[in-house]
Amino acid sequence: MVVTNVKLRISCGATSTVTDMIVIVESVNEFPPEFGKNYYHINVNESTAVGSLVYTISDVTDRDIDEADNSLTYTISKDLEEFDGTPYFVMKTGTSPDIMLQKVVDYDAIVASGKIPTFLIRVTVQDHGGRRDDALFNFTIINEDDLPPAFIIPNCDSGCTPSYTTIVPDGFRGALTNVTPAALKAVDQDKQHAVQYSLVRDSAGYHSAFRIDRNTGIITALSPVLSTVALIVKVTEISALQRFALANMLVKTNSSSGSQPNVGRSVVKETDDNMTIIVIVVAIVAVIIIGALVLALVIYCKRQREKMVKPGDVSSSQSTSRDALQNEKELSNSRQELLQSYAMFMTSSEGKGNALPPITTADMMIGTDEFKKRSRKRRKKEQEIFDGTRKYDMEADIDFFRQGTKSKIKRSTRSIKEQRLDPKYWITVQNGYLE
């Protein structure tokens, strides 16, 4: 109950007049306003929008009744310079107990700058008489899951595109450990969730030839690496939102360290193509080797046929004997014909008492010219050939027949007398030539 006036009745003596008096009670500002406590701790999510209400002061009291209604004012001041929150928080109005957010509070940015995500402000409440009270307000910024994971790369800020490179030997298969500029690693920027790794499916099909450990991020080549390969690594936070980040991984071989990946061709298909090429090359080499062996065999057989027949070869001996007999037979026949012709001539009427007919000068000239022509021919150098028309009283030279380098056999040399007696040099005349 609020007492604003007091009514009094005053009388003097028994017969005196009674008088009523009203005493008006005026309010006096004798008490300051008071906060319910001296220290307030308030959590503010980093996702709170600017202009949002963050706290309402509702526990300020003033024992001066009239002052507690609408005559209180609120002001904000900083407490500690290091944790100054005045740039971020403000009272809605001078007479309102509502504290509003006037600047974004980014937990991750604050932590990245090396500061503690806490802000302090001192709020003062004052009545119209100047009596006041103050309290300390601690605003702690709460980290929310508002950022995706990030790959840890030296000297790579938020605008840097994560990119890794590794160089392996041609045909390498196994874990990719030599990665630059650093080992593949990522963390949740909100530091609230664990992360896991995976390879993004690509149109070129590179991902099918590799495997990544979902916990460590180590990539393993399942097929031999024969050219430059481009992979896309994905890191995802294990949360309901599943925020993620991507990075490029370029796998190069020693022979293609300066080349770019063949986009559009898969590693598996490329491996199959290379295996096909290898099979074709091996087949060609095998054909060449077989052809060389066949050619060598043909040459060897040809040379064997060209070699002289060995002494013990029966067929060669038989052939040589047959040739010798044939030559001897022809020579005997020639001699026999010569003797028969000579006998017939000596017994004929033309023999004239066993005397040869005279030969005319013309015939002698004809014979002499023919002899001279043939003599000139014989004087011409030529290789000696043994044609079997002459007897050979000595033993046959076996080494001569074994030699494979001779091209001709020297013909035996006959004297002029023997040539003139040879039937093939006789002069044939008609019967009655001397008559």
Short mmCIF file of C-alpha atoms in Angstrom, two decimals:
data_model
loop_
_atom_site.label_atom_id
_atom_site.label_comp_id
_atom_site.label_asym_id
_atom_site.label_seq_id
_atom_site.Cartn_x
_atom_site.Cartn_y
_atom_site.Cartn_z
CA MET A 1 0.00 0.00 0.00
CA VAL A 2 1.35 3.35 -1.00
CA VAL A 3 0.67 6.17 1.48
CA THR A 4 0.52 9.56 -0.21
CA ASN A 5 -1.26 11.63 2.53
CA VAL A 6 -2.30 11.42 6.19
CA LYS A 7 -5.58 12.86 7.59
CA LEU A 8 -5.46 14.12 11.19
CA ARG A 9 -8.25 15.42 13.56
CA ILE A 10 -7.09 17.90 16.11
CA SER A 11 -9.10 19.16 19.18
CA CYS A 12 -8.12 21.38 22.01
CA GLY A 13 -9.78 20.69 25.41
CA ALA A 14 -13.16 19.18 26.03
CA THR A 15 -15.12 22.04 24.62
CA SER A 16 -12.74 22.99 21.91
CA THR A 17 -13.47 22.74 18.25
CA VAL A 18 -12.34 19.72 16.42
CA THR A 19 -10.26 20.37 13.30
CA ASP A 20 -9.31 17.87 10.55
CA MET A 21 -5.77 18.14 9.07
CA ILE A 22 -4.43 16.35 6.02
CA VAL A 23 -0.70 15.62 5.84
CA ILE A 24 0.64 14.97 2.35
CA VAL A 25 3.61 12.56 2.17
CA GLU A 26 6.10 13.52 -0.51
CA SER A 27 8.52 11.01 -2.10
CA VAL A 28 12.17 11.48 -1.36
CA ASN A 29 14.97 9.81 -3.44
CA GLU A 30 16.71 8.16 -0.63
CA PHE A 31 17.56 4.77 -2.19
CA PRO A 32 19.65 3.94 -5.32
CA PRO A 33 18.49 1.38 -7.87
CA GLU A 34 20.04 -2.02 -7.39
CA PHE A 35 20.91 -4.91 -9.71
CA GLY A 36 19.87 -8.34 -8.58
CA LYS A 37 23.56 -9.43 -8.68
CA ASN A 38 26.91 -7.94 -9.40
CA TYR A 39 28.02 -10.35 -12.16
CA TYR A 40 26.09 -11.70 -15.14
CA HIS A 41 27.32 -14.44 -17.51
CA ILE A 42 25.59 -14.64 -20.87
CA ASN A 43 26.30 -17.04 -23.78
CA VAL A 44 25.94 -15.65 -27.28
CA ASN A 45 25.99 -17.91 -30.33
CA GLU A 46 28.31 -16.73 -33.03
CA SER A 47 25.50 -17.10 -35.53
CA THR A 48 23.39 -14.44 -33.76
CA ALA A 49 22.32 -11.81 -36.25
CA VAL A 50 23.25 -8.18 -35.79
CA GLY A 51 20.39 -6.22 -34.14
CA SER A 52 19.17 -9.21 -32.19
CA LEU A 53 18.29 -9.04 -28.48
CA VAL A 54 20.91 -10.86 -26.46
CA TYR A 55 19.76 -10.09 -22.91
CA THR A 56 17.08 -8.17 -20.95
CA ILE A 57 17.92 -6.80 -17.50
CA SER A 58 14.92 -7.65 -15.39
CA ASP A 59 16.13 -7.76 -11.81
CA VAL A 60 16.84 -4.06 -11.08
CA THR A 61 14.94 -2.71 -8.07
CA ASP A 62 14.61 0.68 -6.39
CA ARG A 63 13.10 1.10 -2.99
CA ASP A 64 12.07 4.58 -4.00
CA ILE A 65 8.70 3.66 -5.42
CA ASP A 66 8.34 6.48 -7.80
CA GLU A 67 11.86 5.98 -9.20
CA ALA A 68 11.31 2.34 -9.98
CA ASP A 69 8.66 2.99 -12.58
CA ASN A 70 10.03 4.89 -15.57
CA SER A 71 12.77 7.11 -14.28
CA LEU A 72 15.72 4.64 -14.56
CA THR A 73 18.33 4.96 -17.30
CA TYR A 74 20.95 2.46 -18.50
CA THR A 75 24.41 3.04 -19.91
CA ILE A 76 27.25 0.73 -21.06
CA SER A 77 30.93 1.21 -20.46
CA LYS A 78 34.01 -0.96 -20.95
CA ASP A 79 35.58 -2.82 -18.11
CA LEU A 80 38.87 -4.31 -19.32
CA GLU A 81 40.54 -3.09 -22.48
CA GLU A 82 41.57 -6.60 -23.50
CA PHE A 83 37.99 -7.89 -23.37
CA ASP A 84 36.21 -4.70 -24.36
CA GLY A 85 32.72 -5.58 -25.53
CA THR A 86 31.39 -2.07 -26.17
CA PRO A 87 31.94 -2.39 -29.99
CA TYR A 88 29.65 -5.42 -30.00
CA PHE A 89 26.89 -4.70 -27.45
CA VAL A 90 24.62 -1.72 -26.84
CA MET A 91 21.42 -0.86 -24.92
CA LYS A 92 18.34 -0.69 -27.07
CA THR A 93 17.44 2.73 -25.62
CA GLY A 94 18.63 4.77 -22.70
CA THR A 95 15.64 3.78 -20.59
CA SER A 96 15.36 0.18 -21.88
CA PRO A 97 16.93 -2.75 -20.04
CA ASP A 98 17.41 -4.64 -23.39
CA ILE A 99 20.96 -5.33 -24.56
CA MET A 100 21.34 -5.70 -28.34
CA LEU A 101 24.12 -7.11 -30.62
CA GLN A 102 25.47 -4.45 -32.96
CA LYS A 103 28.46 -6.29 -34.54
CA VAL A 104 29.07 -9.85 -35.76
CA VAL A 105 30.92 -12.05 -33.32
CA ASP A 106 32.90 -14.67 -35.27
CA TYR A 107 34.20 -17.28 -32.88
CA ASP A 108 36.67 -18.75 -35.36
CA ALA A 109 38.07 -15.38 -36.34
CA ILE A 110 38.50 -14.39 -32.70
CA VAL A 111 40.31 -17.64 -31.89
CA ALA A 112 42.42 -17.36 -35.04
CA SER A 113 43.58 -13.92 -33.90
CA GLY A 114 44.82 -15.42 -30.64
CA LYS A 115 42.13 -13.94 -28.44
CA ILE A 116 39.70 -15.51 -25.99
CA PRO A 117 36.12 -15.44 -27.32
CA THR A 118 34.82 -13.44 -24.29
CA PHE A 119 33.64 -9.81 -24.03
CA LEU A 120 33.02 -7.75 -20.88
CA ILE A 121 30.83 -4.69 -20.45
CA ARG A 122 29.77 -2.74 -17.37
CA VAL A 123 26.13 -1.66 -17.24
CA THR A 124 25.14 1.22 -15.02
CA VAL A 125 21.56 1.91 -13.91
CA GLN A 126 20.66 5.37 -12.52
CA ASP A 127 17.54 7.05 -11.20
CA HIS A 128 16.56 10.64 -11.83
CA GLY A 129 18.15 11.72 -8.60
CA GLY A 130 21.52 10.46 -9.71
CA ARG A 131 21.63 7.45 -7.47
CA ARG A 132 23.11 4.50 -9.38
CA ASP A 133 24.34 0.97 -9.36
CA ASP A 134 26.39 -1.09 -11.81
CA ALA A 135 27.08 -4.72 -12.64
CA LEU A 136 29.57 -6.63 -14.81
CA PHE A 137 28.23 -8.52 -17.81
CA ASN A 138 30.36 -11.34 -19.35
CA PHE A 139 29.36 -12.35 -22.88
CA THR A 140 30.95 -15.64 -23.96
CA ILE A 141 30.80 -16.37 -27.70
CA ILE A 142 29.64 -19.89 -28.42
CA ASN A 143 31.15 -21.68 -31.40
CA GLU A 144 28.56 -23.11 -33.74
CA ASP A 145 28.84 -25.60 -36.56
CA ASP A 146 28.87 -22.96 -39.22
CA LEU A 147 32.18 -23.69 -40.96
CA PRO A 148 33.25 -26.59 -43.15
CA PRO A 149 36.44 -28.58 -42.57
CA ALA A 150 39.68 -27.16 -43.95
CA PHE A 151 42.90 -28.69 -45.25
CA ILE A 152 46.01 -27.68 -43.32
CA ILE A 153 48.49 -26.22 -45.80
CA PRO A 154 51.37 -23.94 -44.78
CA ASN A 155 51.00 -20.31 -45.92
CA CYS A 156 47.51 -20.95 -47.26
CA ASP A 157 44.85 -18.57 -45.97
CA SER A 158 41.09 -18.87 -46.30
CA GLY A 159 41.23 -17.81 -49.95
CA CYS A 160 43.83 -20.41 -50.88
CA THR A 161 42.81 -23.32 -53.06
CA PRO A 162 44.07 -26.57 -51.47
CA SER A 163 46.34 -28.37 -53.94
CA TYR A 164 48.77 -31.24 -53.38
CA THR A 165 51.35 -32.89 -55.64
CA THR A 166 53.29 -36.14 -55.50
CA ILE A 167 55.84 -37.63 -57.93
CA VAL A 168 56.23 -41.40 -58.18
CA PRO A 169 58.31 -43.75 -60.41
CA ASP A 170 56.78 -45.05 -63.64
CA GLY A 171 54.46 -47.98 -62.95
CA PHE A 172 54.37 -47.20 -59.21
CA ARG A 173 51.84 -49.00 -57.06
CA GLY A 174 51.37 -48.39 -53.33
CA ALA A 175 50.85 -45.62 -50.76
CA LEU A 176 51.51 -42.02 -51.81
CA THR A 177 53.66 -40.72 -48.97
CA ASN A 178 55.85 -38.12 -50.69
CA VAL A 179 53.22 -35.37 -50.85
CA THR A 180 53.97 -31.66 -51.14
CA PRO A 181 53.62 -28.98 -49.81
CA ALA A 182 52.58 -31.05 -46.79
CA ALA A 183 50.96 -34.33 -45.87
CA LEU A 184 47.26 -34.41 -46.67
CA LYS A 185 45.39 -33.46 -43.46
CA ALA A 186 42.19 -31.57 -42.62
CA VAL A 187 40.33 -30.47 -39.48
CA ASP A 188 36.90 -29.10 -38.62
CA GLN A 189 37.24 -25.33 -38.38
CA ASP A 190 34.55 -25.28 -35.71
CA LYS A 191 36.61 -27.80 -33.72
CA GLN A 192 33.46 -29.67 -32.85
CA HIS A 193 33.48 -32.71 -35.10
CA ALA A 194 35.82 -35.34 -36.44
CA VAL A 195 36.38 -35.58 -40.19
CA GLN A 196 36.66 -38.35 -42.76
CA TYR A 197 38.20 -38.53 -46.23
CA SER A 198 37.00 -39.84 -49.58
CA LEU A 199 37.76 -39.58 -53.31
CA VAL A 200 35.27 -37.81 -55.55
CA ARG A 201 34.09 -39.76 -58.56
CA ASP A 202 35.34 -38.08 -61.73
CA SER A 203 34.42 -38.48 -65.38
CA ALA A 204 37.97 -39.52 -66.27
CA GLY A 205 37.73 -42.52 -63.93
CA TYR A 206 40.95 -41.78 -62.02
CA HIS A 207 39.27 -42.45 -58.67
CA SER A 208 38.74 -46.14 -59.49
CA ALA A 209 42.49 -46.78 -59.62
CA PHE A 210 43.14 -45.33 -56.14
CA ARG A 211 41.95 -45.82 -52.57
CA ILE A 212 42.02 -43.38 -49.65
CA ASP A 213 42.00 -44.20 -45.94
CA ARG A 214 38.90 -42.49 -44.55
CA ASN A 215 40.56 -41.77 -41.21
CA THR A 216 44.16 -40.86 -42.12
CA GLY A 217 43.74 -39.53 -45.65
CA ILE A 218 46.60 -41.68 -47.05
CA ILE A 219 46.05 -42.44 -50.74
CA THR A 220 47.12 -45.78 -52.26
CA ALA A 221 47.57 -46.54 -55.98
CA LEU A 222 45.83 -49.83 -56.77
CA SER A 223 47.02 -49.94 -60.40
CA PRO A 224 50.43 -49.00 -61.83
CA VAL A 225 50.70 -45.25 -62.36
CA LEU A 226 51.80 -44.73 -65.96
CA SER A 227 50.99 -41.05 -66.50
CA THR A 228 49.86 -37.91 -64.71
CA VAL A 229 46.64 -38.43 -62.73
CA ALA A 230 44.34 -35.78 -61.21
CA LEU A 231 42.36 -36.74 -58.11
CA ILE A 232 39.79 -34.80 -56.08
CA VAL A 233 39.94 -35.38 -52.32
CA LYS A 234 36.88 -34.68 -50.20
CA VAL A 235 36.92 -34.18 -46.42
CA THR A 236 33.59 -34.22 -44.58
CA GLU A 237 32.76 -33.39 -40.97
CA ILE A 238 30.95 -36.17 -39.16
CA SER A 239 27.80 -34.23 -38.22
CA ALA A 240 24.18 -33.87 -39.20
CA LEU A 241 25.07 -31.01 -41.53
CA GLN A 242 28.01 -32.90 -43.11
CA ARG A 243 29.84 -29.82 -44.24
CA PHE A 244 32.81 -30.64 -46.49
CA ALA A 245 35.78 -29.23 -48.36
CA LEU A 246 37.62 -30.29 -51.53
CA ALA A 247 41.28 -30.40 -52.54
CA ASN A 248 43.21 -31.34 -55.68
CA MET A 249 45.80 -34.12 -55.68
CA LEU A 250 48.10 -34.33 -58.71
CA VAL A 251 49.97 -37.64 -59.07
CA LYS A 252 52.87 -37.45 -61.52
CA THR A 253 55.39 -39.99 -62.79
CA ASN A 254 59.09 -39.31 -63.35
CA SER A 255 58.62 -39.34 -67.13
CA SER A 256 55.55 -37.08 -67.06
CA SER A 257 56.48 -34.72 -64.21
CA GLY A 258 56.11 -31.75 -66.52
CA SER A 259 52.96 -32.87 -68.32
CA GLN A 260 49.32 -32.36 -67.52
CA PRO A 261 46.82 -35.16 -66.90
CA ASN A 262 45.05 -36.67 -69.87
CA VAL A 263 41.56 -35.62 -68.88
CA GLY A 264 38.88 -37.95 -70.19
CA ARG A 265 40.97 -41.13 -70.07
CA SER A 266 40.75 -43.45 -67.15
CA VAL A 267 43.79 -44.96 -65.53
CA VAL A 268 42.30 -48.45 -65.78
CA LYS A 269 41.61 -48.09 -69.49
CA GLU A 270 45.05 -46.58 -70.01
CA THR A 271 46.57 -49.53 -68.16
CA ASP A 272 44.67 -51.95 -70.40
CA ASP A 273 45.82 -50.08 -73.49
CA ASN A 274 49.43 -50.19 -72.32
CA MET A 275 49.17 -53.91 -71.62
CA THR A 276 47.82 -54.41 -75.15
CA ILE A 277 50.72 -52.44 -76.58
CA ILE A 278 53.18 -54.46 -74.53
CA VAL A 279 51.66 -57.74 -75.79
CA ILE A 280 51.87 -56.51 -79.39
CA VAL A 281 55.49 -55.45 -78.98
CA VAL A 282 56.40 -58.80 -77.42
CA ALA A 283 54.66 -60.62 -80.28
CA ILE A 284 56.55 -58.57 -82.89
CA VAL A 285 59.86 -59.24 -81.16
CA ALA A 286 59.06 -62.95 -81.00
CA VAL A 287 58.25 -63.01 -84.74
CA ILE A 288 61.52 -61.22 -85.53
CA ILE A 289 63.51 -63.67 -83.41
CA ILE A 290 61.81 -66.68 -85.01
CA GLY A 291 62.42 -65.22 -88.50
CA ALA A 292 66.09 -64.66 -87.66
CA LEU A 293 66.44 -68.25 -86.45
CA VAL A 294 64.79 -69.61 -89.61
CA LEU A 295 67.04 -67.46 -91.81
CA ALA A 296 70.12 -68.62 -89.89
CA LEU A 297 69.02 -72.24 -90.32
CA VAL A 298 68.54 -71.77 -94.09
CA ILE A 299 71.96 -70.16 -94.45
CA TYR A 300 73.54 -72.94 -92.42
CA CYS A 301 71.92 -75.63 -94.57
CA LYS A 302 72.99 -73.85 -97.74
CA ARG A 303 76.57 -73.66 -96.58
CA GLN A 304 76.50 -77.32 -95.62
CA ARG A 305 75.39 -78.22 -99.13
CA GLU A 306 78.18 -76.10 -100.60
CA LYS A 307 80.85 -77.85 -98.53
CA MET A 308 82.93 -80.61 -100.14
CA VAL A 309 81.70 -84.12 -99.64
CA LYS A 310 83.61 -85.93 -96.98
CA PRO A 311 86.06 -88.72 -98.02
CA GLY A 312 83.89 -91.44 -96.57
CA ASP A 313 80.82 -90.39 -98.55
CA VAL A 314 79.90 -93.43 -100.66
CA SER A 315 77.60 -91.59 -103.05
CA SER A 316 80.31 -89.04 -103.95
CA SER A 317 82.85 -91.80 -104.54
CA GLN A 318 80.44 -93.73 -106.73
CA SER A 319 79.68 -90.59 -108.77
CA THR A 320 83.40 -89.90 -109.28
CA SER A 321 84.06 -93.49 -110.31
CA ARG A 322 81.21 -93.42 -112.80
CA ASP A 323 82.56 -90.23 -114.36
CA ALA A 324 86.05 -91.71 -114.64
CA LEU A 325 84.73 -94.88 -116.31
CA GLN A 326 82.61 -92.86 -118.71
CA ASN A 327 85.60 -90.72 -119.71
CA GLU A 328 87.78 -93.80 -120.15
CA LYS A 329 85.08 -95.42 -122.28
CA GLU A 330 84.79 -92.35 -124.51
CA LEU A 331 88.58 -92.22 -124.90
CA SER A 332 88.72 -95.91 -125.86
CA ASN A 333 85.96 -95.45 -128.42
CA SER A 334 87.81 -92.52 -129.95
CA ARG A 335 91.00 -94.56 -130.21
CA GLN A 336 89.15 -97.49 -131.68
CA GLU A 337 87.51 -95.33 -134.34
CA LEU A 338 90.90 -93.82 -135.17
CA LEU A 339 92.51 -97.22 -135.64
CA GLN A 340 89.60 -98.49 -137.75
CA SER A 341 89.75 -95.44 -140.03
CA TYR A 342 93.49 -95.75 -140.42
CA ALA A 343 93.25 -99.49 -141.30
CA MET A 344 90.52 -98.90 -143.87
CA PHE A 345 92.52 -96.17 -145.47
CA MET A 346 95.71 -98.23 -145.72
CA THR A 347 93.94 -101.16 -147.38
CA SER A 348 91.99 -99.04 -149.86
CA SER A 349 93.04 -98.16 -153.39
CA GLU A 350 93.67 -94.61 -152.28
CA GLY A 351 96.39 -95.80 -149.94
CA LYS A 352 98.83 -96.28 -152.79
CA GLY A 353 100.96 -98.89 -151.23
CA ASN A 354 100.50 -97.80 -147.65
CA ALA A 355 101.61 -94.24 -148.35
CA LEU A 356 99.68 -91.20 -147.32
CA PRO A 357 98.45 -89.02 -150.17
CA PRO A 358 100.31 -85.78 -150.72
CA ILE A 359 98.87 -82.72 -149.17
CA THR A 360 98.63 -79.66 -151.42
CA THR A 361 99.97 -76.30 -150.56
CA ALA A 362 96.44 -74.96 -150.33
CA ASP A 363 95.51 -77.64 -147.90
CA MET A 364 98.65 -77.02 -145.91
CA MET A 365 97.87 -73.36 -145.86
CA ILE A 366 94.36 -74.06 -144.75
CA GLY A 367 95.60 -76.39 -142.09
CA THR A 368 98.39 -74.04 -141.13
CA ASP A 369 96.01 -71.08 -140.78
CA GLU A 370 93.62 -73.13 -138.72
CA PHE A 371 96.51 -74.40 -136.63
CA LYS A 372 97.81 -70.89 -136.13
CA LYS A 373 94.39 -69.66 -135.09
CA ARG A 374 94.05 -72.47 -132.64
CA SER A 375 97.59 -71.99 -131.41
CA ARG A 376 96.84 -68.35 -130.63
CA LYS A 377 93.80 -69.46 -128.77
CA ARG A 378 95.82 -71.93 -126.76
CA ARG A 379 98.40 -69.33 -125.91
CA LYS A 380 95.70 -67.27 -124.24
CA LYS A 381 95.91 -67.63 -120.48
CA GLU A 382 93.13 -69.56 -118.97
CA GLN A 383 92.63 -71.65 -115.94
CA GLU A 384 93.72 -75.23 -116.23
CA ILE A 385 90.87 -77.66 -116.47
CA PHE A 386 91.21 -81.39 -116.16
CA ASP A 387 88.48 -82.73 -118.42
CA GLY A 388 89.41 -86.40 -118.21
CA THR A 389 90.62 -86.70 -121.84
CA ARG A 390 94.19 -87.38 -120.76
CA LYS A 391 95.61 -90.20 -118.80
CA TYR A 392 96.93 -89.43 -115.40
CA ASP A 393 99.45 -92.05 -114.26
CA MET A 394 99.95 -90.69 -110.79
CA GLU A 395 97.71 -91.20 -107.79
CA ALA A 396 94.67 -88.93 -107.39
CA ASP A 397 95.23 -86.01 -105.03
CA ILE A 398 92.47 -86.40 -102.40
CA ASP A 399 93.08 -82.91 -100.99
CA PHE A 400 92.43 -81.46 -104.44
CA PHE A 401 88.93 -82.91 -104.47
CA ARG A 402 88.30 -81.81 -100.88
CA GLN A 403 88.96 -78.17 -101.63
CA GLY A 404 85.76 -76.19 -101.87
CA THR A 405 87.27 -72.95 -103.15
CA LYS A 406 88.17 -74.09 -106.71
CA SER A 407 85.83 -72.89 -109.43
CA LYS A 408 87.25 -74.72 -112.48
CA ILE A 409 89.45 -77.71 -113.22
CA LYS A 410 92.45 -77.01 -115.42
CA ARG A 411 92.36 -78.60 -118.85
CA SER A 412 95.44 -80.70 -119.68
CA THR A 413 97.91 -79.09 -122.04
CA ARG A 414 98.65 -80.99 -125.24
CA SER A 415 101.59 -80.54 -127.57
CA ILE A 416 101.24 -79.36 -131.14
CA LYS A 417 102.11 -82.82 -132.38
CA GLU A 418 99.45 -84.42 -130.28
CA GLN A 419 96.94 -81.86 -131.48
CA ARG A 420 97.77 -82.61 -135.11
CA LEU A 421 97.28 -86.30 -134.52
CA ASP A 422 93.99 -85.71 -132.73
CA PRO A 423 91.17 -86.85 -135.06
CA LYS A 424 89.35 -83.62 -134.58
CA TYR A 425 92.21 -81.86 -136.45
CA TRP A 426 92.28 -84.29 -139.46
CA ILE A 427 91.54 -83.06 -142.98
CA THR A 428 88.77 -84.98 -144.67
CA VAL A 429 89.03 -85.40 -148.49
CA GLN A 430 86.78 -87.05 -151.03
CA ASN A 431 87.54 -90.35 -152.62
CA GLY A 432 89.86 -90.09 -155.64
CA TYR A 433 91.43 -86.98 -154.31
CA LEU A 434 94.94 -87.89 -155.71
CA GLU A 435 93.63 -89.11 -159.05
#
